[in-house]
PDB file of C-alpha atoms in Angstrom:
ATOM      1  CA  MET A  20     -11.982  53.703  63.856  1.00 47.00           C
ATOM      2  CA  LYS A  21     -15.618  54.440  61.558  1.00 46.00           C
ATOM      3  CA  LEU A  22     -15.694  54.375  58.049  1.00 45.00           C
ATOM      4  CA  LYS A  23     -17.954  57.007  56.806  1.00 47.00           C
ATOM      5  CA  THR A  24     -19.276  57.083  52.849  1.00 46.00           C
ATOM      6  CA  PHE A  25     -19.947  60.012  51.107  1.00 47.00           C
ATOM      7  CA  GLN A  26     -19.949  60.638  47.830  1.00 48.00           C
ATOM      8  CA  CYS A  27     -17.739  62.496  45.586  1.00 48.00           C
ATOM      9  CA  PRO A  28     -17.905  65.013  43.042  1.00 53.00           C
ATOM     10  CA  ALA A  29     -16.764  62.850  40.370  1.00 60.00           C
ATOM     11  CA  THR A  30     -14.514  59.113  39.744  1.00 69.00           C
ATOM     12  CA  HIS A  31     -11.188  61.659  39.594  1.00 71.00           C
ATOM     13  CA  TYR A  32     -11.159  62.502  43.244  1.00 77.00           C
ATOM     14  CA  LEU A  33     -12.767  59.588  43.600  1.00 78.00           C
ATOM     15  CA  VAL A  34      -9.797  57.507  42.486  1.00 81.00           C
ATOM     16  CA  GLN A  35      -7.400  59.371  44.231  1.00 84.00           C
ATOM     17  CA  PHE A  36      -9.090  59.092  47.079  1.00 86.00           C
ATOM     18  CA  LYS A  37      -8.556  55.706  47.111  1.00 85.00           C
ATOM     19  CA  TYR A  38      -5.113  56.181  45.301  1.00 87.00           C
ATOM     20  CA  SER A  39      -4.320  57.636  49.065  1.00 89.00           C
ATOM     21  CA  VAL A  40      -5.353  55.720  51.388  1.00 87.00           C
ATOM     22  CA  LEU A  41      -3.842  52.648  50.090  1.00 86.00           C
ATOM     23  CA  ARG A  42      -0.852  54.613  49.745  1.00 88.00           C
ATOM     24  CA  PHE A  43      -1.068  55.411  53.620  1.00 89.00           C
ATOM     25  CA  PHE A  44      -1.678  52.075  54.412  1.00 86.00           C
ATOM     26  CA  LEU A  45       1.174  50.639  52.932  1.00 87.00           C
ATOM     27  CA  GLU A  46       3.944  53.621  53.436  1.00 87.00           C
ATOM     28  CA  GLN A  47       2.610  54.568  57.733  1.00 86.00           C
ATOM     29  CA  TYR A  48       1.605  50.465  58.227  1.00 82.00           C
ATOM     30  CA  TYR A  49       3.519  47.426  55.663  1.00 77.00           C
ATOM     31  CA  TRP A  50       5.379  45.897  58.538  1.00 79.00           C
ATOM     32  CA  VAL A  51       1.683  44.741  60.699  1.00 81.00           C
ATOM     33  CA  LYS A  52       1.145  42.590  56.927  1.00 77.00           C
ATOM     34  CA  ALA A  53      -2.368  41.842  57.815  1.00 78.00           C
ATOM     35  CA  LEU A  54      -4.002  40.227  54.574  1.00 79.00           C
ATOM     36  CA  THR A  55      -5.636  43.151  53.347  1.00 78.00           C
ATOM     37  CA  LEU A  56      -8.628  42.517  50.799  1.00 78.00           C
ATOM     38  CA  PHE A  57      -9.345  46.065  48.680  1.00 77.00           C
ATOM     39  CA  VAL A  58     -11.869  45.402  45.865  1.00 76.00           C
ATOM     40  CA  THR A  59     -11.634  48.012  43.516  1.00 75.00           C
ATOM     41  CA  HIS A  60     -13.021  48.262  39.801  1.00 72.00           C
ATOM     42  CA  TYR A  61     -10.374  51.312  39.270  1.00 77.00           C
ATOM     43  CA  PRO A  62      -7.048  50.380  36.727  1.00 78.00           C
ATOM     44  CA  PRO A  63      -5.449  53.326  38.610  1.00 79.00           C
ATOM     45  CA  LEU A  64      -5.265  51.709  41.828  1.00 83.00           C
ATOM     46  CA  CYS A  65      -3.746  48.296  40.149  1.00 85.00           C
ATOM     47  CA  GLU A  66      -0.538  50.180  39.517  1.00 86.00           C
ATOM     48  CA  LEU A  67      -0.158  49.535  43.094  1.00 88.00           C
ATOM     49  CA  GLU A  68       1.013  46.486  42.501  1.00 89.00           C
ATOM     50  CA  ARG A  69       4.056  48.575  40.412  1.00 89.00           C
ATOM     51  CA  ALA A  70       5.117  50.670  43.277  1.00 89.00           C
ATOM     52  CA  TYR A  71       5.159  47.399  45.825  1.00 88.00           C
ATOM     53  CA  PRO A  72       5.181  44.421  44.679  1.00 89.00           C
ATOM     54  CA  ALA A  73       6.737  43.087  47.731  1.00 87.00           C
ATOM     55  CA  HIS A  74       3.451  44.299  49.380  1.00 87.00           C
ATOM     56  CA  VAL A  75       0.884  44.600  47.039  1.00 88.00           C
ATOM     57  CA  SER A  76      -1.016  41.813  44.387  1.00 90.00           C
ATOM     58  CA  ASN A  77      -4.132  42.049  41.815  1.00 90.00           C
ATOM     59  CA  TYR A  78      -6.532  39.269  41.446  1.00 90.00           C
ATOM     60  CA  HIS A  79      -9.619  39.872  39.266  1.00 88.00           C
ATOM     61  CA  MET A  80     -12.544  37.247  39.192  1.00 86.00           C
ATOM     62  CA  ALA A  81     -11.555  35.423  36.465  1.00 89.00           C
ATOM     63  CA  PHE A  82     -15.032  35.233  32.951  1.00 88.00           C
ATOM     64  CA  LEU A  83     -15.843  34.303  29.513  1.00 88.00           C
ATOM     65  CA  LEU A  84     -16.162  37.156  27.360  1.00 82.00           C
ATOM     66  CA  ASN A  85     -18.317  35.704  24.107  1.00 77.00           C
ATOM     67  CA  GLU A  86     -17.866  36.456  20.938  1.00 60.00           C
ATOM     68  CA  PRO A  87     -17.556  39.809  19.676  1.00 49.00           C
ATOM     69  CA  ASP A  88     -20.314  39.542  17.446  1.00 52.00           C
ATOM     70  CA  ILE A  89     -22.413  39.265  20.380  1.00 43.00           C
ATOM     71  CA  ALA A  90     -20.737  42.467  21.390  1.00 44.00           C
ATOM     72  CA  ALA A  91     -21.352  44.500  18.162  1.00 50.00           C
ATOM     73  CA  ASP A  92     -23.579  47.680  16.957  1.00 50.00           C
ATOM     74  CA  THR A  93     -26.900  46.723  15.676  1.00 53.00           C
ATOM     75  CA  ASP A  94     -27.847  47.406  12.486  1.00 55.00           C
ATOM     76  CA  ASP A  95     -30.197  50.183  14.309  1.00 59.00           C
ATOM     77  CA  GLY A  96     -26.790  52.621  15.055  1.00 62.00           C
ATOM     78  CA  GLU A  97     -28.143  50.433  19.155  1.00 64.00           C
ATOM     79  CA  VAL A  98     -25.104  49.636  21.119  1.00 64.00           C
ATOM     80  CA  GLN A  99     -25.080  46.066  23.061  1.00 67.00           C
ATOM     81  CA  PRO A 100     -23.449  45.495  25.618  1.00 66.00           C
ATOM     82  CA  GLU A 101     -20.994  43.222  26.147  1.00 73.00           C
ATOM     83  CA  PHE A 102     -21.566  39.290  27.444  1.00 80.00           C
ATOM     84  CA  ILE A 103     -19.236  37.520  30.104  1.00 83.00           C
ATOM     85  CA  THR A 104     -20.307  34.803  32.112  1.00 86.00           C
ATOM     86  CA  PHE A 105     -18.413  35.305  35.053  1.00 84.00           C
ATOM     87  CA  LEU A 106     -16.511  31.917  36.140  1.00 88.00           C
ATOM     88  CA  TYR A 107     -16.689  32.752  40.468  1.00 88.00           C
ATOM     89  CA  GLN A 108     -12.883  31.634  40.339  1.00 91.00           C
ATOM     90  CA  LEU A 109      -9.611  34.481  41.284  1.00 90.00           C
ATOM     91  CA  THR A 110      -7.196  34.468  39.196  1.00 90.00           C
ATOM     92  CA  GLU A 111      -3.593  36.908  39.476  1.00 91.00           C
ATOM     93  CA  GLY A 112      -3.832  39.916  37.544  1.00 90.00           C
ATOM     94  CA  ALA A 113      -5.519  42.783  37.914  1.00 87.00           C
ATOM     95  CA  ALA A 114      -8.734  42.874  34.818  1.00 84.00           C
ATOM     96  CA  GLY A 115      -7.992  44.270  31.805  1.00 79.00           C
ATOM     97  CA  ARG A 116     -11.372  46.462  32.222  1.00 77.00           C
ATOM     98  CA  SER A 117     -14.235  46.358  34.285  1.00 76.00           C
ATOM     99  CA  TYR A 118     -17.525  44.835  33.035  1.00 79.00           C
ATOM    100  CA  GLY A 119     -19.826  46.808  35.275  1.00 80.00           C
ATOM    101  CA  LEU A 120     -22.493  46.824  32.544  1.00 83.00           C
ATOM    102  CA  ASN A 121     -22.700  43.333  33.477  1.00 83.00           C
ATOM    103  CA  VAL A 122     -23.381  42.979  36.609  1.00 82.00           C
ATOM    104  CA  ALA A 123     -26.328  45.461  36.364  1.00 86.00           C
ATOM    105  CA  ARG A 124     -27.460  42.675  33.669  1.00 86.00           C
ATOM    106  CA  LEU A 125     -27.505  40.562  36.715  1.00 85.00           C
ATOM    107  CA  ALA A 126     -28.787  43.019  38.237  1.00 88.00           C
ATOM    108  CA  ASP A 127     -32.046  42.901  35.874  1.00 90.00           C
ATOM    109  CA  ILE A 128     -31.825  46.497  34.597  1.00 90.00           C
ATOM    110  CA  PRO A 129     -33.271  47.526  31.852  1.00 92.00           C
ATOM    111  CA  ASP A 130     -32.334  47.081  28.436  1.00 89.00           C
ATOM    112  CA  PRO A 131     -33.389  50.501  27.602  1.00 91.00           C
ATOM    113  CA  ILE A 132     -30.336  51.740  30.311  1.00 91.00           C
ATOM    114  CA  LEU A 133     -28.043  49.002  29.469  1.00 88.00           C
ATOM    115  CA  HIS A 134     -27.371  49.779  25.952  1.00 88.00           C
ATOM    116  CA  THR A 135     -27.168  53.596  26.090  1.00 90.00           C
ATOM    117  CA  ALA A 136     -24.920  52.586  29.713  1.00 87.00           C
ATOM    118  CA  ALA A 137     -22.914  50.883  27.005  1.00 86.00           C
ATOM    119  CA  ARG A 138     -22.855  53.575  23.958  1.00 88.00           C
ATOM    120  CA  LYS A 139     -22.134  55.926  26.254  1.00 87.00           C
ATOM    121  CA  ALA A 140     -19.295  53.871  27.553  1.00 83.00           C
ATOM    122  CA  ARG A 141     -17.498  53.369  23.850  1.00 85.00           C
ATOM    123  CA  GLU A 142     -18.180  56.886  23.890  1.00 88.00           C
ATOM    124  CA  LEU A 143     -15.834  58.197  27.196  1.00 83.00           C
ATOM    125  CA  GLU A 144     -13.567  54.827  26.262  1.00 83.00           C
ATOM    126  CA  SER A 145     -12.378  56.260  22.788  1.00 88.00           C
ATOM    127  CA  MET A 146     -12.409  59.658  24.256  1.00 88.00           C
ATOM    128  CA  VAL A 147      -9.988  58.754  27.151  1.00 83.00           C
ATOM    129  CA  ASN A 148      -8.174  56.573  25.098  1.00 86.00           C
ATOM    130  CA  ALA A 149      -7.545  59.633  22.795  1.00 89.00           C
ATOM    131  CA  ARG A 150      -5.681  61.495  25.246  1.00 87.00           C
ATOM    132  CA  ARG A 151      -4.127  58.868  25.981  1.00 85.00           C
ATOM    133  CA  LYS A 152      -2.632  58.934  22.714  1.00 87.00           C
ATOM    134  CA  ASN A 153      -1.763  62.719  22.543  1.00 86.00           C
ATOM    135  CA  LYS A 154      -0.173  62.688  26.396  1.00 86.00           C
ATOM    136  CA  LYS A 155       2.175  59.654  24.278  1.00 85.00           C
ATOM    137  CA  LEU A 156       3.037  61.768  20.995  1.00 85.00           C
ATOM    138  CA  LEU A 157       3.636  65.300  23.329  1.00 84.00           C
ATOM    139  CA  SER A 158       5.727  62.752  26.246  1.00 84.00           C
ATOM    140  CA  ASP A 159       7.672  61.963  22.682  1.00 82.00           C
ATOM    141  CA  LEU A 160       8.196  65.023  21.422  1.00 81.00           C
ATOM    142  CA  TRP A 161       9.073  66.752  24.431  1.00 83.00           C
ATOM    143  CA  SER A 162      11.987  64.248  24.202  1.00 82.00           C
ATOM    144  CA  VAL A 163      13.217  65.008  21.095  1.00 82.00           C
ATOM    145  CA  SER A 164      16.456  67.180  20.943  1.00 84.00           C
ATOM    146  CA  ASP A 165      17.610  67.462  17.386  1.00 86.00           C
ATOM    147  CA  ARG A 166      16.507  68.033  14.561  1.00 85.00           C
ATOM    148  CA  SER A 167      17.308  64.622  12.640  1.00 86.00           C
ATOM    149  CA  SER A 168      15.189  63.146  16.008  1.00 83.00           C
ATOM    150  CA  LEU A 169      12.688  65.314  14.735  1.00 83.00           C
ATOM    151  CA  VAL A 170      12.046  64.397  11.765  1.00 84.00           C
ATOM    152  CA  GLU A 171      12.158  61.108  12.746  1.00 84.00           C
ATOM    153  CA  TRP A 172       9.329  61.665  15.225  1.00 79.00           C
ATOM    154  CA  LEU A 173       8.064  63.356  12.252  1.00 83.00           C
ATOM    155  CA  GLN A 174       7.361  60.709  10.043  1.00 84.00           C
ATOM    156  CA  SER A 175       7.205  57.883  12.234  1.00 83.00           C
ATOM    157  CA  ASN A 176       3.567  60.294  13.507  1.00 79.00           C
ATOM    158  CA  SER A 177       1.913  61.341  10.082  1.00 74.00           C
TER     159      SER A 177
END
């Protein structure tokens, strides 16, 4: 089988595609029991470990995250990318987030590009976190079934 590469219009579609491919192999070829390494930096794909605990395990390369003040914003408002040291040790569990900017630093991408990317990454992360919070609030509100629960929900979320 020849695997073709293609450019997806958005990360969302790429995640859906990879998720579908993994689920296909897990559901159709589980009996093969071949060790397969699937490398990704998309956290939603790590959730397959919960759905298929007998067949999927998450691992990441260990790293050290330097002190927070190194990754802080500078006085001129420029966002500094976090700085990590890769330990080249395979560790059980999914990484908490992607550290692609550090890989870019290792590839000698110029600092102005790294700073712009770090600023954009923080903006997008803030936007995603706000959406997650709103989604959870809406989900919690949807489960309210009576007046006293509504009053309790309003007090806890104001």
